[in-house]
Amino acid sequence: MAKLLFEWDYSSYPGAKTYPNLFQPIQIGNLTVPNRIKYAATEDNLNDHNGFVTDADVAYIRSRAEGVVGGLCFMQGVYMDEAQKGQGYVGQAACWDDKYVEGLRRLADAIHGERAIAGFQLMDCGRVGAVDVDRGHAPSTVPQRLRIFKPMYEMTNEEVKEMVRQHADAAIRGIEAGFDVIEISGIVGYLISNFLSSYTNRRTDEYGGDIRGRCQAMVEIIQEVKKVCGADIPVGIRLCSDELLNDVKGNTPEESMETYKIAEEAGADYISCTLGWQESIYPVISRDIPQGNWLYLAKRAKEHVKIPIQMAYRLFTPDRPNKAIGDGDLDIWEMCRSMIADPLMPKKVLEGREDEIRHCVACNLCLARLFRDAPMTCYINPTCAHEHDESFTPKPVEEDDKKDVMIVGAGPAGLECAYVAGMRGHEVHVYDKREEMGGTVLEASRAPYGDEELMTCPHYQKEMCEKAGVEFHLGAEVTEELIQDEMPDTVVLATGPVYSKIQGKGGDRKNVVNVLDVMAGTAEVGENVIVWGNRKPGIGVALKLAKEGKKVTIVGREKSAGFDVNPSFKWRYMIYLKQNGVMAYNDCDIEEINDNEIIVKTYDGYRLPVKCDTVIVSEREANDGLKNVVQAEGIELFVIGDALVPRNMSSAVHDGYRIGLRI
Ligand SMILES: Cc1cc2nc3c(=O)[nH]c(=O)nc-3n(C[C@H](O)[C@H](O)[C@H](O)COP(=O)(O)O)c2cc1C
Ligand code: SF4
């Protein structure tokens, strides 16, 4: 009889009727999992730099455990060597000594407190490791492709055996801490994948050679970990189904499937199907990759092994995994970023509250921060990594402190502020001169490569506003008179930016148009286009027009195009600009505009003519409109989002949330 840790009955919930396959039990090893939901292991850089678990990490994991409604909740991968070669992140939890067990137990207890299954992950980061030491360890000394990673030295045969032992010892500590499932991380360029891959394993001893030889270290780890886990604790492994490393002679997809079969033979109780490496040149999880794109890999994996297959990778809504499970192509739906963005995502699915889900927009800021030694945050979830911090939780206001709040602008800043203030008990009115909510996201979401997903943010906010009793006044422009008539207690200006004027000659010509009008399709645009501004709005409009067949050149004042986009996404934009033939003059400005050309002035004073029939303005400035009026009336004033400083949707959301807490 398989072990069941917690009883769950989903039969009365609407989500279990809409997505019946997600709420069926499944057995992994000797353990029954009540549903098909898993929060996948996620580094968060929240632990202290000696590897001890912190309050912040415990609170972070507790909220994800609540979200999986009885399913699997994994803590981040732990590193296992005192020498810290396997440590990939400054705030990664450690497990190389018994002294860590107490902190790890807090995580297991927090997960069990939500009646979920506690997963423990073993993760030696290999080529991606050595974050705090000079050199890392690897099967062979293959030079790094990415400059942020340290050089590696080749492990001796004894060191490989020691590494196997470290996995088994760490598994013992995980079990002692109370975890129910042990998982070995063999993904994206970490140590086990380094052994498996023909790209990074050039050894000629028992741990190298053909695919069986390259799998030997993994086999020993699985076998040793299985030994210490016994029959009751399942052991799984995350393995690449396609490395996407053809250009450097990585494993073929056939070899990857061999690794799956060998892992099964060695005793793995399930496989989590992953793909790509940090070093691969193909995108895997950014917004430009359609959701569900990779499900065929889970299906292929299931054709090669009998043990359950789990998979994440751009499965942000329940419909696709529900269908894949029903079709027999997948067994367990894993989630990482969709539960960074909304820890309660699957719980809301179960409860039929899908409109209340704050969807991940696949920007990869969370990842970019980890690689720069910063604690994780989320682009659109202001409470991410602040779950432990009381001051981030909206608190009801006292009856006497309730205010009449006027919010000007129904973009992401205004809407975020509105629902938070509304939830706290203020009377909130949101005004916008447009008939539609969303602010400039309405236009930004018309850019190609998946940007339509940005609209999930205002959709969520609108839903939350309605729940919080916020009143909307759409198609209503706020004027001095309106403010004087209404005399609210507080005004929040979330009006968005103003667009800069080109100072050079010809800046007011008819062929100079605004980026929002171009995105909305209401401006006339010729065939030879200049986009003024090399931040994200400029890149978005440039890519849209280039894909429509126009010749586009960007002229911008920042030193590099996409200066405001995080590095884990920016590289995609750079490739798309190149693929679509978009030229960029960075660190430059427009000096003059004529009928058929502009004069570009470079940072060092050179002037060059560039052919063009239309100039699109995407440079922005802070918006001072209405500020003086509000101040003159002595009304409490907040300015947020791009109206304060033009930035991005993330800053708008975070500004809105924090001011919503403060009013
Ligand atoms: C911030 C971040 C941290 C991650 N940390 C880990 C980790 O500790 N161990 C691991 O096996 N995978 C890790 N991953 C990979 C995820 O578990 C997941 O496989 C991947 O993000 C794809 O799923 P998604 O599209 O649902 O985000 C991490 C991913 C992100 C974005
Ligand atoms: S930071 Fe971006 S990619 Fe990461 S979870 Fe948040 S929205 Fe998703």
Short mmCIF file of C-alpha atoms in Angstrom, two decimals, residues 152-399:
data_model
loop_
_atom_site.label_atom_id
_atom_site.label_comp_id
_atom_site.label_asym_id
_atom_site.label_seq_id
_atom_site.Cartn_x
_atom_site.Cartn_y
_atom_site.Cartn_z
CA MET A 152 36.60 24.93 -13.79
CA TYR A 153 39.21 22.32 -12.97
CA GLU A 154 38.90 18.61 -13.76
CA MET A 155 37.77 16.45 -10.83
CA THR A 156 39.94 13.46 -9.95
CA ASN A 157 38.39 10.02 -9.80
CA GLU A 158 38.43 10.24 -5.99
CA GLU A 159 36.72 13.61 -6.05
CA VAL A 160 33.93 12.16 -8.19
CA LYS A 161 33.43 9.40 -5.62
CA GLU A 162 33.48 12.00 -2.85
CA MET A 163 30.84 14.01 -4.71
CA VAL A 164 28.64 10.89 -4.93
CA ARG A 165 29.03 10.44 -1.17
CA GLN A 166 28.11 14.09 -0.57
CA HIS A 167 24.80 13.52 -2.38
CA ALA A 168 23.99 10.53 -0.17
CA ASP A 169 24.99 12.38 3.03
CA ALA A 170 22.90 15.39 2.09
CA ALA A 171 19.94 13.12 1.34
CA ILE A 172 20.27 11.65 4.87
CA ARG A 173 20.17 15.18 6.31
CA GLY A 174 17.15 16.06 4.16
CA ILE A 175 15.29 13.02 5.47
CA GLU A 176 16.29 13.89 9.02
CA ALA A 177 14.91 17.37 8.46
CA GLY A 178 11.57 15.78 7.57
CA PHE A 179 11.42 15.90 3.78
CA ASP A 180 9.30 13.32 1.98
CA VAL A 181 10.86 13.20 -1.51
CA ILE A 182 14.48 13.58 -2.60
CA GLU A 183 15.27 15.05 -6.00
CA ILE A 184 18.61 15.22 -7.78
CA SER A 185 19.01 18.27 -10.00
CA GLY A 186 20.63 17.38 -13.30
CA ILE A 187 19.50 20.37 -15.32
CA VAL A 188 20.74 23.41 -17.29
CA GLY A 189 24.48 22.98 -16.96
CA TYR A 190 24.78 21.93 -13.31
CA LEU A 191 27.25 19.20 -12.32
CA ILE A 192 25.31 16.07 -13.24
CA SER A 193 24.44 17.46 -16.66
CA ASN A 194 28.14 18.32 -17.09
CA PHE A 195 28.93 14.61 -16.65
CA LEU A 196 26.17 13.53 -19.03
CA SER A 197 27.00 15.90 -21.87
CA SER A 198 29.47 15.20 -24.65
CA TYR A 199 30.13 18.99 -24.64
CA THR A 200 31.58 19.11 -21.14
CA ASN A 201 32.65 15.54 -20.37
CA ARG A 202 35.90 14.68 -22.18
CA ARG A 203 37.06 12.10 -19.63
CA THR A 204 38.54 8.78 -20.61
CA ASP A 205 38.14 7.05 -17.22
CA GLU A 206 35.08 5.17 -15.93
CA TYR A 207 33.12 8.47 -15.70
CA GLY A 208 33.53 9.43 -19.36
CA GLY A 209 33.47 8.00 -22.86
CA ASP A 210 30.19 6.89 -24.42
CA ILE A 211 26.78 7.82 -23.04
CA ARG A 212 26.83 4.93 -20.53
CA GLY A 213 30.22 6.05 -19.23
CA ARG A 214 29.08 9.66 -19.02
CA CYS A 215 26.04 8.48 -17.04
CA GLN A 216 28.16 6.54 -14.51
CA ALA A 217 28.36 9.39 -11.94
CA MET A 218 24.59 9.90 -12.17
CA VAL A 219 23.95 6.16 -11.78
CA GLU A 220 26.11 6.00 -8.65
CA ILE A 221 24.36 9.05 -7.19
CA ILE A 222 20.90 7.61 -7.81
CA GLN A 223 21.91 4.24 -6.36
CA GLU A 224 23.57 5.70 -3.26
CA VAL A 225 20.72 8.14 -2.62
CA LYS A 226 18.19 5.33 -3.10
CA LYS A 227 20.05 3.26 -0.52
CA VAL A 228 19.73 5.93 2.15
CA CYS A 229 16.10 6.72 1.24
CA GLY A 230 14.82 3.18 1.56
CA ALA A 231 11.48 2.10 0.15
CA ASP A 232 9.32 4.90 1.52
CA ILE A 233 11.07 8.00 0.23
CA PRO A 234 10.88 8.43 -3.53
CA VAL A 235 13.97 9.62 -5.40
CA GLY A 236 13.53 11.63 -8.57
CA ILE A 237 15.90 13.35 -10.96
CA ARG A 238 15.64 16.40 -13.22
CA LEU A 239 17.25 15.65 -16.58
CA CYS A 240 17.64 17.48 -19.87
CA SER A 241 15.48 16.04 -22.64
CA ASP A 242 17.24 18.23 -25.19
CA GLU A 243 20.36 20.19 -24.29
CA LEU A 244 20.07 22.59 -27.25
CA LEU A 245 23.86 22.52 -27.51
CA ASN A 246 24.28 21.25 -31.08
CA ASP A 247 26.68 24.05 -31.96
CA VAL A 248 29.17 22.84 -29.32
CA LYS A 249 28.59 19.12 -29.91
CA GLY A 250 26.37 18.51 -26.91
CA ASN A 251 24.24 15.38 -26.52
CA THR A 252 21.82 14.48 -29.28
CA PRO A 253 18.14 14.16 -28.27
CA GLU A 254 18.60 10.37 -28.67
CA GLU A 255 21.47 10.42 -26.16
CA SER A 256 19.32 12.47 -23.81
CA MET A 257 16.63 9.80 -23.97
CA GLU A 258 19.35 7.22 -23.19
CA THR A 259 20.10 9.16 -19.99
CA TYR A 260 16.40 8.84 -19.08
CA LYS A 261 16.44 5.08 -19.58
CA ILE A 262 19.67 4.71 -17.61
CA ALA A 263 18.25 6.82 -14.74
CA GLU A 264 15.17 4.59 -14.67
CA GLU A 265 17.33 1.46 -14.68
CA ALA A 266 19.38 2.91 -11.79
CA GLY A 267 16.21 3.19 -9.72
CA ALA A 268 14.84 6.73 -10.20
CA ASP A 269 11.17 6.91 -9.20
CA TYR A 270 10.33 9.78 -11.55
CA ILE A 271 11.99 12.12 -14.01
CA SER A 272 11.42 15.83 -14.29
CA CYS A 273 11.82 16.68 -17.95
CA THR A 274 13.87 19.83 -18.54
CA LEU A 275 15.64 21.35 -21.53
CA GLY A 276 18.33 23.79 -22.57
CA TRP A 277 21.45 24.94 -20.73
CA GLN A 278 22.49 28.33 -19.46
CA GLU A 279 25.11 28.09 -22.20
CA SER A 280 22.76 27.18 -25.02
CA ILE A 281 22.08 29.95 -27.53
CA TYR A 282 18.39 29.14 -27.92
CA PRO A 283 15.68 30.69 -25.78
CA VAL A 284 13.61 28.29 -23.71
CA ILE A 285 11.50 30.13 -21.16
CA SER A 286 11.30 33.77 -22.24
CA ARG A 287 8.04 35.38 -23.39
CA ASP A 288 8.87 34.96 -27.06
CA ILE A 289 8.47 31.18 -26.67
CA PRO A 290 4.80 30.22 -26.98
CA GLN A 291 3.23 28.56 -23.97
CA GLY A 292 3.08 24.79 -24.28
CA ASN A 293 5.91 24.83 -26.85
CA TRP A 294 7.90 22.10 -25.12
CA LEU A 295 5.21 19.60 -24.20
CA TYR A 296 6.28 17.34 -27.06
CA LEU A 297 9.44 16.61 -25.05
CA ALA A 298 7.42 15.23 -22.13
CA LYS A 299 5.49 13.09 -24.60
CA ARG A 300 8.73 11.79 -26.08
CA ALA A 301 10.10 11.08 -22.61
CA LYS A 302 7.02 9.04 -21.80
CA GLU A 303 7.65 6.93 -24.87
CA HIS A 304 11.08 5.99 -23.46
CA VAL A 305 10.45 5.32 -19.75
CA LYS A 306 7.68 3.93 -17.58
CA ILE A 307 8.22 6.06 -14.46
CA PRO A 308 6.15 9.29 -14.09
CA ILE A 309 7.24 12.31 -16.11
CA GLN A 310 6.90 15.81 -14.72
CA MET A 311 7.46 19.04 -16.60
CA ALA A 312 7.33 22.85 -16.26
CA TYR A 313 8.62 25.28 -18.96
CA ARG A 314 6.06 27.85 -20.04
CA LEU A 315 3.01 26.00 -18.77
CA PHE A 316 1.41 29.02 -17.14
CA THR A 317 -2.26 28.07 -17.38
CA PRO A 318 -3.99 24.85 -16.30
CA ASP A 319 -5.60 23.93 -19.62
CA ARG A 320 -2.50 22.60 -21.40
CA PRO A 321 -1.18 20.41 -18.57
CA ASN A 322 -4.70 19.15 -17.88
CA LYS A 323 -5.00 18.08 -21.52
CA ALA A 324 -1.47 16.65 -21.68
CA ILE A 325 -2.13 14.54 -18.59
CA GLY A 326 -5.45 13.38 -20.05
CA ASP A 327 -3.70 12.46 -23.32
CA GLY A 328 -1.09 10.46 -21.44
CA ASP A 329 1.75 12.82 -22.45
CA LEU A 330 2.57 14.08 -18.95
CA ASP A 331 2.03 12.97 -15.36
CA ILE A 332 2.69 15.99 -13.14
CA TRP A 333 2.42 19.72 -13.91
CA GLU A 334 5.43 21.54 -12.54
CA MET A 335 5.50 25.29 -12.00
CA CYS A 336 8.27 27.64 -11.10
CA ARG A 337 7.81 31.20 -12.33
CA SER A 338 4.03 31.10 -12.44
CA MET A 339 4.17 30.48 -8.68
CA ILE A 340 6.88 33.10 -8.13
CA ALA A 341 4.43 35.55 -9.69
CA ASP A 342 1.43 34.15 -7.82
CA PRO A 343 2.18 31.67 -5.02
CA LEU A 344 -1.48 30.65 -4.85
CA MET A 345 -1.85 30.04 -8.57
CA PRO A 346 -2.98 26.36 -8.50
CA LYS A 347 -5.10 26.98 -5.40
CA LYS A 348 -6.96 29.68 -7.31
CA VAL A 349 -7.39 27.23 -10.21
CA LEU A 350 -8.92 24.68 -7.82
CA GLU A 351 -11.23 27.24 -6.27
CA GLY A 352 -12.43 28.53 -9.63
CA ARG A 353 -10.73 31.92 -9.11
CA GLU A 354 -8.65 31.99 -12.28
CA ASP A 355 -9.45 35.68 -12.90
CA GLU A 356 -7.59 36.45 -9.68
CA ILE A 357 -4.31 34.95 -10.88
CA ARG A 358 -1.40 37.30 -11.30
CA HIS A 359 0.30 35.74 -14.30
CA CYS A 360 4.04 35.62 -14.84
CA VAL A 361 5.04 37.64 -17.91
CA ALA A 362 8.17 35.54 -18.57
CA CYS A 363 10.57 38.50 -18.37
CA ASN A 364 13.23 36.52 -16.43
CA LEU A 365 14.05 39.34 -14.03
CA CYS A 366 13.93 36.78 -11.20
CA LEU A 367 16.73 34.82 -12.86
CA ALA A 368 18.75 37.87 -13.83
CA ARG A 369 18.84 38.98 -10.21
CA LEU A 370 20.04 35.59 -8.94
CA PHE A 371 23.02 35.69 -11.28
CA ARG A 372 23.92 39.13 -10.00
CA ASP A 373 23.88 38.03 -6.34
CA ALA A 374 20.68 39.92 -5.57
CA PRO A 375 17.75 38.48 -3.65
CA MET A 376 14.97 37.38 -5.95
CA THR A 377 12.15 39.75 -6.74
CA CYS A 378 9.37 39.47 -9.28
CA TYR A 379 8.57 41.98 -12.03
CA ILE A 380 4.87 41.93 -11.32
CA ASN A 381 4.54 40.51 -7.80
CA PRO A 382 5.56 43.20 -5.27
CA THR A 383 5.25 40.83 -2.31
CA CYS A 384 7.58 38.17 -3.72
CA ALA A 385 10.45 37.58 -1.27
CA HIS A 386 8.73 39.88 1.24
CA GLU A 387 6.30 37.25 2.49
CA HIS A 388 7.99 37.41 5.92
CA ASP A 389 7.72 41.18 6.11
CA GLU A 390 4.54 42.32 7.84
CA SER A 391 4.85 45.77 6.35
CA PHE A 392 4.13 44.33 2.89
CA THR A 393 0.72 43.01 3.93
CA PRO A 394 -2.20 45.39 3.39
CA LYS A 395 -3.76 46.29 6.72
CA PRO A 396 -7.28 47.63 7.17
CA VAL A 397 -7.45 51.33 8.03
CA GLU A 398 -9.24 52.55 11.14
CA GLU A 399 -12.72 53.99 10.50
#
